[in-house]
Coordinates of C-alpha atoms and ligand atoms in Angstrom, one line a residue:
G10 CA 113.7 133.8 120.7
C11 CA 110.3 132.4 120.0
A12 CA 108.8 134.4 123.0
F13 CA 110.3 137.6 121.6
A14 CA 109.0 136.9 118.0
L15 CA 105.5 136.0 119.2
S16 CA 105.3 139.2 121.3
I17 CA 106.3 141.5 118.5
D18 CA 103.4 143.5 117.1
E19 CA 102.0 142.0 113.9
Q20 CA 102.7 145.2 111.9
F21 CA 106.4 144.5 112.1
S22 CA 108.0 141.5 110.3
V23 CA 110.3 139.1 112.1
T24 CA 112.6 136.4 110.7
L25 CA 113.6 133.5 113.0
L26 CA 116.7 131.6 112.0
E27 CA 117.2 128.2 113.6
K28 CA 120.2 125.9 112.9
K29 CA 118.1 122.8 113.6
S30 CA 115.0 121.5 111.9
K31 CA 111.6 122.3 113.5
T32 CA 111.1 118.7 114.5
E33 CA 114.4 118.5 116.4
L34 CA 113.6 121.5 118.6
G35 CA 113.3 121.3 122.4
P36 CA 115.5 119.2 124.6
D37 CA 114.1 115.7 125.1
W38 CA 113.3 115.9 128.8
I39 CA 111.1 117.3 131.5
D40 CA 112.0 120.5 133.4
G41 CA 110.9 122.6 136.3
F42 CA 109.3 125.9 135.2
D43 CA 109.0 129.0 137.4
K44 CA 105.5 129.8 136.2
Q45 CA 105.0 132.9 138.5
L46 CA 107.7 134.8 136.5
I47 CA 105.5 135.0 133.4
E48 CA 102.0 134.1 134.6
D49 CA 100.7 137.7 134.1
Y50 CA 101.8 137.8 130.5
E51 CA 100.2 136.4 127.3
I52 CA 103.2 134.2 126.6
S53 CA 102.3 131.9 129.5
K54 CA 99.6 130.4 127.3
Y55 CA 102.3 128.4 125.4
V56 CA 103.4 126.6 128.6
E57 CA 101.6 123.4 129.3
K58 CA 101.8 121.9 132.8
L59 CA 102.7 118.2 132.9
S60 CA 102.4 118.0 136.7
D61 CA 103.0 119.9 139.9
S62 CA 106.6 120.3 140.9
F63 CA 108.4 117.1 141.9
G64 CA 109.1 117.1 145.6
Q65 CA 112.8 117.3 146.2
R66 CA 115.0 115.9 148.9
F67 CA 118.6 117.2 149.1
Y68 CA 121.2 114.7 150.2
S69 CA 124.6 115.4 151.6
P70 CA 127.4 114.2 149.2
D71 CA 128.0 111.1 151.4
G72 CA 124.3 110.3 151.2
M73 CA 124.0 110.0 155.0
T74 CA 121.7 112.9 155.7
S75 CA 119.0 114.8 153.8
I76 CA 116.7 117.8 154.0
A77 CA 113.4 118.1 152.1
A78 CA 113.2 121.2 150.0
P79 CA 109.9 123.0 150.6
L80 CA 107.4 122.4 147.8
S81 CA 108.0 125.1 145.2
E82 CA 105.5 127.0 143.0
R83 CA 107.3 125.5 140.0
I84 CA 105.5 123.2 137.6
E85 CA 107.0 120.4 135.5
I86 CA 106.9 120.8 131.7
D87 CA 107.8 118.6 128.8
R88 CA 110.3 120.7 126.7
K89 CA 109.4 118.9 123.5
I90 CA 105.7 120.0 124.0
L91 CA 106.8 123.6 124.8
A92 CA 108.8 123.7 121.6
Q93 CA 106.0 122.3 119.5
N94 CA 103.5 124.8 121.1
L95 CA 105.8 127.7 120.2
I96 CA 106.3 126.5 116.6
S97 CA 102.5 126.1 116.1
A98 CA 101.9 129.6 117.4
L99 CA 104.7 131.0 115.1
N100 CA 103.1 129.2 112.1
E101 CA 99.9 131.1 112.7
K102 CA 101.6 134.6 112.7
P103 CA 101.6 136.2 109.2
N104 CA 104.4 138.5 110.1
I105 CA 106.9 135.8 111.2
T106 CA 109.1 133.8 108.8
F107 CA 110.8 130.8 110.3
I108 CA 113.9 129.5 108.4
E109 CA 115.0 126.1 109.7
N110 CA 118.5 124.6 109.2
A111 CA 119.9 128.1 108.9
T112 CA 123.1 128.7 110.9
V113 CA 123.8 132.3 111.9
K114 CA 127.5 133.2 111.5
S115 CA 128.0 136.9 112.2
A116 CA 126.5 140.4 112.5
L117 CA 126.7 143.2 109.9
I118 CA 127.7 146.5 111.3
E119 CA 127.4 150.0 109.8
N120 CA 128.3 153.3 111.6
N121 CA 128.4 151.6 115.0
F122 CA 124.9 150.0 114.5
V123 CA 124.1 146.3 114.0
V124 CA 122.2 146.3 110.7
G125 CA 121.8 142.6 109.9
I126 CA 123.3 139.2 109.9
K127 CA 125.1 136.6 107.7
Y128 CA 123.8 133.1 107.8
K129 CA 124.5 129.8 106.1
L130 CA 121.7 127.6 104.5
D131 CA 122.3 124.7 102.1
N132 CA 126.0 125.5 102.1
Q133 CA 125.4 129.0 100.8
E134 CA 125.9 132.2 102.5
H135 CA 123.0 134.7 102.8
T136 CA 122.5 138.1 104.4
I137 CA 119.5 139.7 106.0
N138 CA 119.2 143.4 106.8
S139 CA 117.1 144.5 109.7
K140 CA 116.4 147.3 112.2
L141 CA 117.2 144.9 115.1
V142 CA 119.2 141.7 115.5
V143 CA 118.5 139.5 118.5
D144 CA 120.9 136.8 119.7
A145 CA 118.9 134.1 121.3
T146 CA 121.3 131.3 120.4
G147 CA 121.6 130.0 124.0
Y148 CA 124.9 129.0 125.5
P149 CA 126.9 129.4 122.2
A150 CA 125.9 133.1 122.1
V151 CA 127.2 133.3 118.5
L152 CA 126.6 137.0 118.0
R153 CA 127.6 138.1 121.5
K154 CA 131.0 136.5 120.8
N155 CA 131.1 138.0 117.4
L156 CA 130.5 141.5 118.7
A157 CA 132.4 141.1 122.0
E158 CA 135.4 143.1 120.9
I159 CA 133.5 146.0 119.3
Y160 CA 131.0 146.5 122.1
G161 CA 132.8 145.1 125.1
F162 CA 130.4 142.1 125.7
T163 CA 131.9 139.2 127.7
K164 CA 133.2 136.9 125.0
D165 CA 133.7 133.6 126.8
I166 CA 132.2 133.1 130.2
E167 CA 134.5 131.8 132.9
K168 CA 134.9 128.0 133.2
I169 CA 133.8 128.1 136.8
D170 CA 130.5 129.6 135.6
T171 CA 129.9 126.9 133.1
F172 CA 127.9 123.8 134.2
L173 CA 128.5 120.6 132.2
T174 CA 125.6 118.2 132.3
F175 CA 124.5 114.7 131.2
R176 CA 121.0 113.5 131.4
K177 CA 119.3 110.2 130.6
Y178 CA 115.9 108.6 131.2
I179 CA 115.3 104.9 131.6
T180 CA 112.2 102.9 131.9
R181 CA 111.2 102.7 135.6
P182 CA 112.3 99.3 136.9
T183 CA 109.4 97.3 138.3
S184 CA 111.5 96.3 141.3
L185 CA 111.9 100.0 142.3
T186 CA 109.8 100.9 145.3
T187 CA 110.8 104.5 145.9
N188 CA 109.0 107.6 144.6
E189 CA 111.5 110.4 145.3
H190 CA 113.5 113.1 143.6
K191 CA 116.8 112.4 145.4
I192 CA 119.3 115.3 144.8
F193 CA 123.0 114.8 145.7
F194 CA 124.1 118.3 146.6
G195 CA 127.8 119.0 146.3
R196 CA 128.8 115.5 145.1
H197 CA 131.8 115.9 142.8
R198 CA 131.3 119.7 143.4
G199 CA 128.1 119.6 141.4
I200 CA 124.6 118.3 141.5
S201 CA 123.3 114.9 140.5
W202 CA 120.0 113.2 140.9
I203 CA 117.8 110.2 140.6
N204 CA 114.2 111.2 140.1
S205 CA 111.8 108.2 140.5
E206 CA 108.7 110.3 141.0
M207 CA 107.3 109.5 137.5
E208 CA 105.1 106.5 136.9
D209 CA 107.0 105.1 133.9
L210 CA 110.4 106.8 133.8
V211 CA 113.5 107.4 136.0
D212 CA 115.4 110.6 135.3
L213 CA 119.2 110.4 135.9
F214 CA 121.1 113.7 135.8
A215 CA 124.5 114.9 136.7
G216 CA 126.1 118.4 136.4
V217 CA 129.5 119.7 137.4
P218 CA 131.2 123.1 137.1
S219 CA 133.8 123.0 134.3
F220 CA 136.9 123.0 136.6
A221 CA 140.2 121.8 134.9
D222 CA 140.0 118.4 136.6
H223 CA 136.2 117.9 136.5
I224 CA 134.8 114.5 136.3
N225 CA 132.8 113.7 133.2
P226 CA 129.1 114.0 134.2
K227 CA 128.3 110.9 132.1
E228 CA 130.5 108.9 134.5
I229 CA 128.5 110.3 137.4
V230 CA 125.3 109.1 135.7
Q231 CA 126.9 105.7 135.5
E232 CA 127.5 105.8 139.2
L233 CA 123.8 106.7 139.7
E234 CA 122.9 103.7 137.6
N235 CA 124.9 101.4 139.9
Q236 CA 123.3 103.0 142.9
L237 CA 119.9 102.3 141.4
K238 CA 120.8 98.7 140.7
E239 CA 121.7 98.3 144.4
E240 CA 118.4 99.9 145.4
C241 CA 116.5 97.5 143.2
H242 CA 118.5 94.4 144.2
S243 CA 118.3 93.2 140.7
Q244 CA 119.3 93.7 137.1
I245 CA 117.6 96.7 135.5
D246 CA 117.1 97.8 132.0
L247 CA 119.5 100.8 131.5
K248 CA 118.6 101.4 127.9
P249 CA 118.0 105.2 127.4
V250 CA 114.4 106.0 126.4
R251 CA 114.8 109.8 126.4
A252 CA 117.6 112.4 126.2
N253 CA 121.0 110.5 126.7
Y254 CA 123.1 113.5 125.8
P255 CA 125.2 116.2 127.3
G256 CA 124.3 119.9 127.8
I257 CA 125.9 123.1 128.9
I258 CA 124.4 125.8 131.2
P259 CA 125.9 129.3 131.9
T260 CA 125.4 129.3 135.7
R261 CA 126.2 132.9 136.7
R262 CA 124.5 136.2 137.2
C263 CA 123.3 138.0 134.0
L264 CA 125.6 140.1 131.8
D265 CA 125.9 143.7 132.8
S266 CA 123.9 144.8 129.7
F267 CA 121.9 143.0 127.1
C268 CA 121.7 145.7 124.4
E269 CA 123.6 147.7 121.9
N270 CA 122.7 149.9 118.9
G271 CA 120.3 147.6 116.9
F272 CA 121.1 144.6 119.0
L273 CA 119.7 142.6 121.9
L274 CA 120.6 139.4 123.8
I275 CA 117.9 137.2 125.2
G276 CA 118.1 134.0 127.4
D277 CA 121.2 131.9 128.0
S278 CA 123.2 134.1 125.6
A279 CA 122.7 136.9 128.2
C280 CA 123.2 134.4 131.1
Q281 CA 119.7 135.1 132.3
V282 CA 119.5 132.0 134.4
E283 CA 119.1 131.3 138.1
P284 CA 122.7 130.4 138.9
L285 CA 122.2 127.6 141.5
S286 CA 119.7 125.5 139.7
G287 CA 120.5 126.6 136.2
S288 CA 116.9 127.3 135.4
G289 CA 116.5 129.7 132.5
I290 CA 113.3 128.8 130.6
A291 CA 110.9 131.1 132.3
S292 CA 113.4 133.9 132.8
G293 CA 114.4 133.7 129.2
M294 CA 110.8 133.9 128.1
L295 CA 110.2 136.8 130.4
A296 CA 113.2 138.6 128.8
G297 CA 111.7 137.9 125.3
Y298 CA 108.4 139.4 126.3
L299 CA 109.9 142.5 128.0
A300 CA 112.2 143.2 125.1
A301 CA 109.5 142.9 122.5
K302 CA 107.2 145.2 124.5
I303 CA 109.9 147.9 124.5
V304 CA 110.8 147.3 120.8
N305 CA 107.1 147.6 119.8
S306 CA 106.7 150.9 121.6
L307 CA 110.0 152.3 120.1
L308 CA 109.1 151.3 116.5
Q309 CA 105.5 152.5 116.9
S310 CA 106.7 156.0 117.9
G311 CA 109.3 156.0 115.1
Q312 CA 112.3 156.0 117.5
K313 CA 115.6 154.4 116.6
L314 CA 116.6 151.2 118.4
T315 CA 119.7 152.6 120.0
K316 CA 121.4 151.2 123.1
A317 CA 120.0 154.1 125.1
N318 CA 116.5 153.5 123.9
L319 CA 116.7 149.7 124.5
W320 CA 118.2 150.1 128.0
Q321 CA 114.8 150.0 129.7
Y322 CA 114.8 146.2 128.9
N323 CA 118.0 145.7 130.9
Y324 CA 116.4 147.6 133.8
E325 CA 113.1 145.9 133.8
W326 CA 114.5 142.3 133.6
I327 CA 117.0 143.0 136.4
Q328 CA 114.3 144.5 138.6
K329 CA 111.9 141.6 137.9
T330 CA 114.3 138.8 138.5
G331 CA 118.0 139.5 137.7
A332 CA 118.7 141.1 141.1
Q333 CA 117.4 138.1 142.9
Y334 CA 119.4 135.8 140.7
A335 CA 122.6 137.9 141.3
S336 CA 122.3 137.3 145.1
I337 CA 122.0 133.6 144.5
D338 CA 125.2 133.8 142.5
I339 CA 127.1 134.8 145.5
F340 CA 125.8 131.8 147.4
R341 CA 126.9 129.6 144.4
L342 CA 130.4 131.1 144.5
F343 CA 130.6 130.5 148.2
L344 CA 129.6 126.8 147.7
L345 CA 132.2 126.4 144.9
S346 CA 135.0 127.0 147.4
R347 CA 133.8 124.3 149.8
S348 CA 134.8 120.7 150.1
E349 CA 132.4 117.7 150.1
E350 CA 133.1 117.4 153.8
D351 CA 131.8 121.0 154.2
Y352 CA 128.6 120.1 152.4
N353 CA 128.2 117.0 154.5
F354 CA 128.6 119.1 157.6
L355 CA 126.3 121.9 156.5
I356 CA 123.5 119.5 155.8
R357 CA 124.2 117.1 158.7
K358 CA 124.2 119.8 161.3
R359 CA 121.3 121.6 159.6
I360 CA 123.4 124.8 159.2
I361 CA 121.7 125.1 155.9
T362 CA 118.0 124.7 156.5
E363 CA 114.8 124.1 154.5
N364 CA 113.9 127.8 155.1
D365 CA 117.2 129.0 153.6
F366 CA 116.5 127.1 150.4
K367 CA 113.0 128.5 150.4
N368 CA 114.1 132.1 151.1
S369 CA 116.9 132.0 148.5
L370 CA 114.6 130.7 145.8
T371 CA 111.6 132.9 146.6
G372 CA 113.5 136.2 146.7
K373 CA 113.3 136.8 150.4
K374 CA 116.5 137.9 152.2
I375 CA 118.2 135.2 154.2
K376 CA 118.7 136.6 157.6
L377 CA 121.3 135.5 160.0
G378 CA 120.8 137.6 163.1
F379 CA 122.4 137.3 166.5
I380 CA 120.0 134.7 167.9
E381 CA 120.1 132.7 164.7
I382 CA 123.9 132.7 164.7
L383 CA 123.9 131.4 168.3
R384 CA 121.4 128.7 167.4
R385 CA 123.4 127.5 164.4
L386 CA 126.7 128.0 166.3
W387 CA 125.3 125.5 168.9
R388 CA 124.9 123.0 166.1
G389 CA 128.1 123.8 164.3
W390 CA 130.6 125.3 166.7
T391 CA 133.3 122.8 165.7
R392 CA 133.5 124.5 162.3
L393 CA 133.3 128.1 163.4
G394 CA 135.3 129.3 160.3
L395 CA 132.8 127.7 158.0
L396 CA 129.9 129.2 159.8
L397 CA 131.4 132.7 159.7
A398 CA 132.2 132.3 156.0
L399 CA 128.6 131.4 155.5
K400 CA 127.4 134.4 157.4
R401 CA 129.7 136.7 155.3
A402 CA 128.4 135.1 152.1
I403 CA 124.8 135.7 153.2
N404 CA 125.6 139.4 154.0
D405 CA 127.4 139.8 150.6
A406 CA 124.5 138.1 148.8
N407 CA 122.0 140.6 150.3
K408 CA 124.4 143.5 149.5
F409 CA 124.8 142.3 146.0
K410 CA 121.1 142.2 145.4
T411 CA 120.8 145.8 146.6
I412 CA 123.4 146.8 144.1
Y413 CA 121.5 145.2 141.3
L414 CA 118.2 146.8 142.5
N415 CA 120.1 150.1 142.0
Y416 CA 121.0 149.3 138.4
P417 CA 121.0 152.6 136.4
E418 CA 117.5 153.3 135.1
S419 CA 118.8 154.8 131.9
Y420 CA 122.1 154.5 130.0
D421 CA 124.6 156.9 131.4
K422 CA 128.3 155.9 131.3
E423 CA 128.9 158.1 134.3
L424 CA 126.5 156.0 136.4
F425 CA 127.0 152.6 134.7
E426 CA 130.8 152.3 135.2
P427 CA 130.7 153.0 139.0
W428 CA 127.8 150.6 139.2
Q429 CA 130.0 147.9 137.6
Q430 CA 132.8 148.8 139.9
K431 CA 130.7 148.3 143.0
K432 CA 129.6 144.8 142.0
E433 CA 133.1 143.8 140.9
D434 CA 134.5 144.7 144.3
I435 CA 132.3 142.0 145.8
L436 CA 132.8 139.5 143.1
R437 CA 136.6 139.7 142.9
K438 CA 137.2 138.1 146.3
Y439 CA 134.8 135.2 145.6
Y440 CA 136.4 134.4 142.2
K441 CA 139.8 134.5 143.8
K442 CA 138.7 132.1 146.5
V443 CA 137.1 129.7 144.1
K444 CA 140.1 129.7 141.8
N445 CA 142.5 129.1 144.6
F446 CA 140.4 126.3 146.1
N447 CA 140.1 124.5 142.8
K448 CA 143.6 125.0 141.4
Ligands
FAD506 C1 120.3 119.2 131.4 C2 119.6 120.6 131.5 C3 118.6 120.7 132.4 C4 117.9 122.0 132.5 N1 116.9 122.1 133.4 C5 116.2 123.2 133.5 C6 115.0 123.3 134.3 O1 114.6 122.4 135.0 N2 114.4 124.5 134.3 C7 114.8 125.6 133.6 O2 114.1 126.7 133.7 N3 115.9 125.5 132.8 C8 116.6 124.4 132.7 N4 117.7 124.3 131.9 C9 118.2 125.5 131.2 C10 117.3 125.8 130.0 O3 117.4 124.7 129.1 C11 117.9 127.1 129.3 O4 118.1 128.1 130.3 C12 117.0 127.6 128.2 O5 116.8 126.5 127.2 C13 117.6 128.8 127.5 O6 116.8 129.2 126.5 P1 117.4 129.9 125.2 O7 116.3 130.2 124.3 O8 118.2 131.1 125.7 O9 118.5 128.9 124.6 P2 118.2 127.5 123.9 O10 117.1 126.8 124.5 O11 119.6 126.9 123.9 O12 117.8 127.9 122.4 C14 118.8 128.4 121.5 C15 118.4 128.0 120.1 O13 119.3 128.6 119.2 C16 119.7 127.7 118.2 N5 121.1 128.1 117.7 C17 122.2 128.0 118.4 N6 123.2 128.5 117.6 C18 122.6 128.9 116.4 C19 123.1 129.5 115.2 N7 124.4 129.7 115.0 N8 122.3 129.8 114.2 C20 120.9 129.5 114.4 N9 120.4 128.9 115.5 C21 121.3 128.6 116.5 C22 119.7 126.4 118.9 O14 119.6 125.3 118.0 C23 118.5 126.5 119.9 O15 117.3 126.0 119.3 C24 118.4 123.1 131.8 C25 119.4 122.9 130.9 C26 120.1 121.7 130.8 C27 121.2 121.5 129.8

């Protein structure tokens, strides 16, 4: 939301409504940031690098084997500092009004156009009329849900596409000798980690998909604490020094469209996240920038902010990163219908390699040609079914990406509906498998 407001031309006024106070903004932790997504744009100046990316080592759920993820181009950032940088920049803009402690409730609609919103401040209801309303409320997606029935937006995203997290930082125990970002991949069907790469802190994180019988991620963090105690061979101070609260991430491909007449979705409210890692900061900021650029040009040329005119934002974001994220989503769905034993096997036998991680994260196609199949078959022939399913998932992921790269360039129902159908044909079988597996 801030990236959008800051990128709007100063001749147009913007009101930002935030339910928290300014000082509360920004999660209290350190995150990986995909800087290359926005490095060509002005908004990158608000992002302050804390350090290079933490090196990562992926462990099988049983902890017996591991592979090092290739060093990424990501940087580490402190979310509190990012929030404060954005707020300072907003304060300097004469065209932006920031109203804190204001909770947005619903959208106002007239003649099939979103024309404003209702919000609550100091227990009183207020309204604002505007040419455009942007929902950047993150996972709660307050206005998307409010408008779902009228405009056909997805109201509630599926539970299997919802990642429940818990994160806590403790002071680095003096008896700890390791400096490693240890990621347990597939444990409890999610991801958890102990990151001891920082000088003074240890980051304990757990995230699981919201299956009916999911384990509470806070309990997984307690398991990690016990593991750390064993590693230190001594009592350690487990008092939280940062974070220590839950979070939710929409881990799936983006929505099919982020716009309506007088209305836009930006960030987590549009599911603009990388589905395997749940990273959505840079891609959300990119969306804010792209959307503002299009809105500026429409307003400057006196055009209305209709769905058809705003459509270019859908197209540009999907071309720049959404298509790549969509292909990663197929891989995520494949993994969600696999047991911990499968994960152990895939990592132990090096069926999934460092290069696969690298290719899937950097946007290159993962290729599994004849020779490569034979090579991996040699390592994994006892689980031929698993290997073939992986091969199918890789093919489908590549196909899925191509479908997204062919997203309609302009809004035309006749083109859009068949496009949706094509992607649903691939998705349907994966959802069926995941749901059957996790009944
Ligand atoms: C534990 C955890 C770790 C993560 N790690 C990473 C990472 O390493 N890298 C990465 O890129 N991403 C990471 N993410 C994801 C990242 O935090 C989100 O993708 C990103 O914050 C989305 O930005 P957003 O602006 O869309 O939503 P948010 O950051 O959620 O911002 C939405 C804002 O809207 C406000 N709001 C909500 N409802 C209302 C309302 N009704 N009225 C007014 N205001 C409202 C909220 O208070 C909030 O300030 C992580 C998420 C979690 C939970």
